[in-house]
């Protein structure tokens, strides 16, 4: 409806809407690109139904006729979206994305607005197609649950972690590759999955010896007597102790054990060193680890004489 309006597309020369329409009718536009044009030209070219009186309402309705700056606060009607599409992210945040009728914006800022729910749903649905090249969209990097250069050798084995539902090692590995696992948690997984999922070096013949070597392939029940190779360790880490000795700690591939008993085994040097090094991270919440030494609110050698007084 506005043939003189200028249509701009990332990487292409600006063109009048009327000329663009003529090019389409003459089959001078690539089919795949043309299929995305209706959503892009609706506002910029004021597209209207043929032979129907023109109204003041554009076909492509957005909250403020400015999809990139749609709103400053997310609403229930605006869903969080990914500029690059599911499983991908912007790899060039400083690249400039220009959309017809909108002010240019950095890809990183556009991605932030999408994650904050500040983009119109209809506009967001076309973004992966139009922003992919300009913003250099790339698959989100996942993580290896076994560690770099290793993979799960027993995908059907069940991995259990305190507070989480049991999951097959193969499914856990898939989740890691799809970046569905929190980075901080994923960084602790190689030590936890090594035995439970039988992690092995990629493309190297499997041997009978597990990668994560423990004295008896059972870290909690490693040995009945301390040895020179096994150091005494704290289940909760230096300066902390178990505050809930009756809580049950479950470790992949091991029989559940009370936190108090686990702490005793650590103090007696009955836990494998490598296993012990990861215990503070995995046992802290379950066993309610707390600092060992408390403090006196009155100072050394003194105590409260009026316990009912309000401080």
Coordinates of C-alpha atoms in Angstrom, one line a residue:
X1 CA 0.0 0.0 0.0
X2 CA 3.1 2.3 0.2
X3 CA 5.2 1.6 -2.9
X4 CA 7.6 4.5 -2.1
X5 CA 8.5 3.1 1.4
X6 CA 12.1 1.9 1.6
X7 CA 12.6 -1.7 2.6
X8 CA 15.9 -2.7 4.1
X9 CA 17.2 -6.2 4.9
X10 CA 20.5 -7.1 6.5
X11 CA 23.2 -7.5 3.9
X12 CA 21.0 -6.2 1.0
X13 CA 20.8 -2.8 -0.6
X14 CA 17.7 -0.7 0.3
X15 CA 14.8 -0.9 -2.2
X16 CA 11.5 0.7 -2.6
X17 CA 8.6 -1.5 -1.7
X18 CA 7.0 -1.1 -5.1
X19 CA 10.2 -2.2 -6.9
X20 CA 10.5 -5.1 -4.5
X21 CA 6.9 -6.1 -5.3
X22 CA 7.7 -5.9 -9.0
X23 CA 10.7 -8.2 -8.6
X24 CA 8.6 -10.7 -6.8
X25 CA 6.0 -10.8 -9.5
X26 CA 8.7 -11.3 -12.1
X27 CA 10.2 -14.2 -10.1
X28 CA 13.4 -12.3 -9.5
X29 CA 13.5 -13.2 -5.8
X30 CA 14.7 -16.5 -4.3
X31 CA 11.8 -18.7 -3.2
X32 CA 13.1 -19.4 0.3
X33 CA 13.8 -15.7 0.9
X34 CA 10.4 -14.7 -0.6
X35 CA 8.6 -17.0 1.8
X36 CA 9.9 -14.9 4.8
X37 CA 9.0 -11.5 3.2
X38 CA 5.3 -11.2 4.1
X39 CA 6.2 -11.0 7.8
X40 CA 9.0 -8.5 7.1
X41 CA 7.2 -6.2 4.7
X42 CA 3.8 -6.1 6.5
X43 CA 4.7 -2.9 8.4
X44 CA 7.5 -1.5 6.3
X45 CA 5.5 -1.6 3.1
X46 CA 2.0 -1.3 4.7
X47 CA 0.7 -4.5 3.1
X48 CA -3.1 -4.5 2.9
X49 CA -5.6 -7.0 1.6
X50 CA -6.2 -6.7 -2.2
X51 CA -9.4 -4.7 -3.2
X52 CA -10.5 -4.2 0.4
X53 CA -10.7 -0.7 1.8
X54 CA -7.5 0.4 3.7
X55 CA -7.8 0.7 7.4
X56 CA -5.5 2.4 9.9
X57 CA -4.6 -1.0 11.5
X58 CA -1.5 -2.8 10.0
X59 CA -1.7 -6.5 9.3
X60 CA 1.3 -7.3 11.4
X61 CA 0.1 -6.1 14.8
X62 CA 2.7 -5.4 17.5
X63 CA 2.2 -3.6 20.8
X64 CA 3.7 -0.3 19.7
X65 CA 4.3 -0.9 15.9
X66 CA 8.0 -1.3 17.0
X67 CA 8.7 -5.0 17.7
X68 CA 12.3 -4.5 18.9
X69 CA 11.2 -1.9 21.4
X70 CA 7.8 -3.5 22.0
X71 CA 7.7 -2.9 25.8
X72 CA 10.0 -2.1 28.6
X73 CA 8.5 -4.8 30.9
X74 CA 7.6 -8.4 30.1
X75 CA 3.8 -9.1 30.2
X76 CA 1.9 -12.3 30.4
X77 CA 1.2 -12.0 26.6
X78 CA 4.8 -11.8 25.7
X79 CA 6.9 -15.0 25.9
X80 CA 10.6 -15.2 26.3
X81 CA 12.2 -16.1 22.9
X82 CA 15.5 -16.9 21.4
X83 CA 16.7 -14.6 18.6
X84 CA 18.6 -17.5 17.0
X85 CA 16.0 -20.3 17.7
X86 CA 16.0 -23.2 20.1
X87 CA 19.5 -24.6 20.8
X88 CA 21.4 -21.7 19.3
X89 CA 22.9 -18.5 20.5
X90 CA 24.3 -15.2 19.2
X91 CA 28.0 -15.7 18.4
X92 CA 28.7 -12.1 17.3
X93 CA 27.0 -9.8 19.9
X94 CA 28.5 -6.6 18.4
X95 CA 27.1 -7.2 14.9
X96 CA 24.4 -4.7 13.9
X97 CA 21.0 -6.1 13.1
X98 CA 18.8 -3.8 11.0
X99 CA 15.1 -4.5 10.6
X100 CA 12.8 -2.6 8.2
X101 CA 11.3 0.4 10.0
X102 CA 13.4 -0.1 13.2
X103 CA 16.5 1.5 14.6
X104 CA 19.6 -0.7 14.2
X105 CA 20.5 -2.7 17.3
X106 CA 23.4 -4.9 18.4
X107 CA 22.7 -8.6 18.2
X108 CA 23.8 -9.0 21.8
X109 CA 21.3 -6.4 22.9
X110 CA 18.6 -8.0 20.8
X111 CA 19.3 -11.3 22.3
X112 CA 19.0 -9.8 25.8
X113 CA 15.6 -8.3 24.9
X114 CA 14.4 -11.6 23.7
X115 CA 15.5 -13.4 26.9
X116 CA 13.7 -10.7 29.0
X117 CA 10.5 -11.1 27.1
X118 CA 10.7 -7.6 25.5
X119 CA 10.1 -8.7 21.9
X120 CA 6.7 -9.2 20.3
X121 CA 5.8 -12.9 19.8
X122 CA 5.0 -12.6 16.1
X123 CA 8.2 -10.7 15.5
X124 CA 10.2 -13.2 17.5
X125 CA 8.9 -16.1 15.5
X126 CA 10.7 -14.8 12.3
X127 CA 13.9 -13.7 14.0
X128 CA 15.8 -17.0 13.6
X129 CA 15.4 -16.8 9.9
X130 CA 16.5 -13.2 9.5
X131 CA 19.1 -12.9 12.2
X132 CA 20.9 -16.1 11.8
X133 CA 23.6 -14.9 9.4
X134 CA 24.0 -11.3 10.6
X135 CA 24.3 -12.4 14.3
X136 CA 26.3 -15.5 13.5
X137 CA 24.0 -17.8 15.3
X138 CA 25.7 -21.0 16.4
X139 CA 24.6 -24.1 18.4
X140 CA 24.9 -23.6 22.1
X141 CA 27.9 -25.4 23.4
X142 CA 27.0 -28.2 25.7
X143 CA 29.2 -30.1 28.1
X144 CA 30.5 -33.6 28.4
X145 CA 29.3 -35.3 31.5
X146 CA 32.4 -37.6 31.4
X147 CA 34.9 -34.8 30.7
X148 CA 36.8 -33.8 27.6
X149 CA 37.8 -36.7 25.4
X150 CA 35.6 -39.2 27.2
X151 CA 32.1 -40.6 26.6
X152 CA 29.5 -42.8 28.3
X153 CA 30.2 -46.5 27.8
X154 CA 27.1 -47.8 29.7
X155 CA 24.2 -45.6 28.5
X156 CA 21.6 -47.8 30.3
X157 CA 23.3 -47.4 33.7
X158 CA 21.2 -45.3 36.1
X159 CA 22.9 -42.2 37.5
X160 CA 21.5 -40.9 40.8
X161 CA 22.4 -37.6 42.5
X162 CA 21.1 -36.4 45.9
X163 CA 17.9 -34.4 45.4
X164 CA 17.5 -35.3 41.7
X165 CA 15.5 -38.0 40.0
X166 CA 17.4 -41.0 38.7
X167 CA 18.3 -40.8 35.0
X168 CA 19.9 -43.2 32.5
X169 CA 23.5 -42.2 31.7
X170 CA 22.8 -42.0 28.0
X171 CA 20.0 -39.5 28.6
X172 CA 22.2 -37.5 30.9
X173 CA 24.9 -37.4 28.3
X174 CA 22.3 -36.2 25.7
X175 CA 21.2 -33.5 28.1
X176 CA 24.8 -32.3 28.5
X177 CA 25.4 -32.2 24.7
X178 CA 22.2 -30.1 24.3
X179 CA 23.3 -27.7 27.0
X180 CA 20.4 -28.6 29.2
X181 CA 22.6 -29.0 32.3
X182 CA 23.8 -26.1 34.5
X183 CA 27.4 -25.3 33.8
X184 CA 28.5 -25.3 37.4
X185 CA 26.8 -28.7 38.1
X186 CA 28.2 -30.1 34.8
X187 CA 31.7 -29.3 35.8
X188 CA 31.4 -31.7 38.8
X189 CA 29.8 -34.5 36.8
X190 CA 33.0 -36.1 35.3
X191 CA 34.1 -37.2 38.8
X192 CA 30.6 -38.5 39.7
X193 CA 29.8 -40.3 36.4
X194 CA 33.2 -41.9 35.8
X195 CA 32.3 -45.2 37.6
X196 CA 28.5 -45.1 37.4
X197 CA 28.4 -44.5 33.6
X198 CA 31.6 -46.3 32.9
X199 CA 33.2 -43.3 31.2
X200 CA 35.9 -44.2 28.7
X201 CA 38.2 -42.3 26.3
X202 CA 36.5 -41.6 23.0
X203 CA 37.5 -44.1 20.2
X204 CA 39.8 -46.0 22.4
X205 CA 39.2 -49.8 23.0
X206 CA 37.4 -50.3 26.3
X207 CA 39.4 -52.1 29.0
X208 CA 38.3 -53.8 32.2
X209 CA 39.9 -51.1 34.3
X210 CA 37.7 -48.1 35.1
X211 CA 39.0 -44.7 34.4
X212 CA 38.2 -43.4 37.9
X213 CA 40.4 -45.8 39.9
X214 CA 39.5 -46.5 43.5
X215 CA 41.0 -49.2 45.7
X216 CA 38.1 -51.5 45.2
X217 CA 35.9 -49.7 42.7
X218 CA 33.7 -48.7 45.7
X219 CA 34.8 -45.4 47.2
X220 CA 32.5 -45.3 50.2
X221 CA 33.5 -48.9 51.2
X222 CA 37.0 -48.5 49.9
X223 CA 39.0 -50.2 52.6
X224 CA 38.6 -51.3 56.2
X225 CA 41.9 -49.9 57.3
X226 CA 43.6 -46.6 56.5
X227 CA 46.7 -46.9 54.2
X228 CA 49.6 -44.5 53.4
X229 CA 47.9 -43.8 50.1
X230 CA 44.6 -42.7 51.6
X231 CA 44.5 -39.5 53.5
X232 CA 42.0 -38.6 56.2
X233 CA 39.4 -36.2 54.8
X234 CA 36.4 -34.2 55.8
X235 CA 33.1 -35.0 54.1
X236 CA 32.1 -31.4 54.4
X237 CA 35.4 -29.8 53.7
X238 CA 37.9 -28.0 55.9
X239 CA 36.3 -26.2 58.8
X240 CA 32.9 -27.7 58.4
X241 CA 31.1 -30.8 59.9
X242 CA 27.9 -32.8 59.3
X243 CA 25.0 -31.3 61.1
X244 CA 22.5 -34.0 60.1
X245 CA 24.2 -37.3 60.8
X246 CA 21.0 -39.3 60.1
X247 CA 20.4 -37.9 56.6
X248 CA 20.9 -40.5 53.9
X249 CA 23.6 -39.8 51.3
X250 CA 23.3 -41.7 48.0
X251 CA 26.1 -41.8 45.5
X252 CA 25.9 -43.2 42.0
X253 CA 26.7 -46.9 42.1
X254 CA 27.0 -47.1 45.9
X255 CA 24.7 -48.2 48.7
X256 CA 23.1 -45.3 50.6
X257 CA 24.8 -44.4 53.8
X258 CA 24.1 -42.1 56.7
X259 CA 26.0 -38.8 56.7
X260 CA 27.3 -39.5 60.1
X261 CA 28.7 -42.8 59.1
X262 CA 30.2 -41.3 56.0
X263 CA 31.9 -38.6 58.1
X264 CA 33.3 -41.3 60.4
X265 CA 34.8 -43.2 57.4
X266 CA 36.4 -40.0 56.2
X267 CA 37.9 -39.2 59.5
X268 CA 39.2 -42.8 59.7
X269 CA 40.8 -42.6 56.3
X270 CA 38.5 -45.2 54.7
X271 CA 37.5 -43.1 51.7
X272 CA 39.4 -42.8 48.5
X273 CA 41.3 -39.5 48.0
X274 CA 39.8 -38.7 44.6
X275 CA 36.3 -39.5 45.8
X276 CA 36.9 -37.5 49.0
X277 CA 37.9 -34.4 47.0
X278 CA 34.4 -34.1 45.5
X279 CA 32.4 -34.9 48.6
X280 CA 32.1 -31.3 50.0
X281 CA 30.4 -30.2 46.8
X282 CA 27.9 -33.1 46.7
X283 CA 27.3 -33.8 50.4
X284 CA 27.0 -30.2 51.6
X285 CA 23.2 -29.8 51.3
X286 CA 22.2 -33.4 52.0
X287 CA 24.3 -33.6 55.1
X288 CA 23.6 -30.0 56.2
X289 CA 27.3 -29.1 56.5
X290 CA 27.9 -26.3 58.9
X291 CA 31.0 -24.4 60.2
X292 CA 32.6 -26.3 63.1
X293 CA 33.4 -23.5 65.4
X294 CA 30.6 -21.2 66.5
X295 CA 31.1 -17.8 68.2
X296 CA 30.2 -16.2 71.5
X297 CA 28.0 -13.2 71.1
X298 CA 29.2 -11.9 74.4
X299 CA 32.9 -12.6 73.9
X300 CA 35.3 -15.2 75.3
X301 CA 34.5 -16.2 78.9
X302 CA 31.1 -14.5 78.9
X303 CA 27.5 -15.6 78.4
X304 CA 24.0 -14.1 78.1
X305 CA 22.4 -13.4 81.4
X306 CA 19.0 -12.2 80.1
X307 CA 17.9 -14.7 77.4
X308 CA 14.5 -13.0 77.0
X309 CA 15.9 -9.6 76.2
X310 CA 15.2 -8.5 72.6
X311 CA 18.2 -7.6 70.5

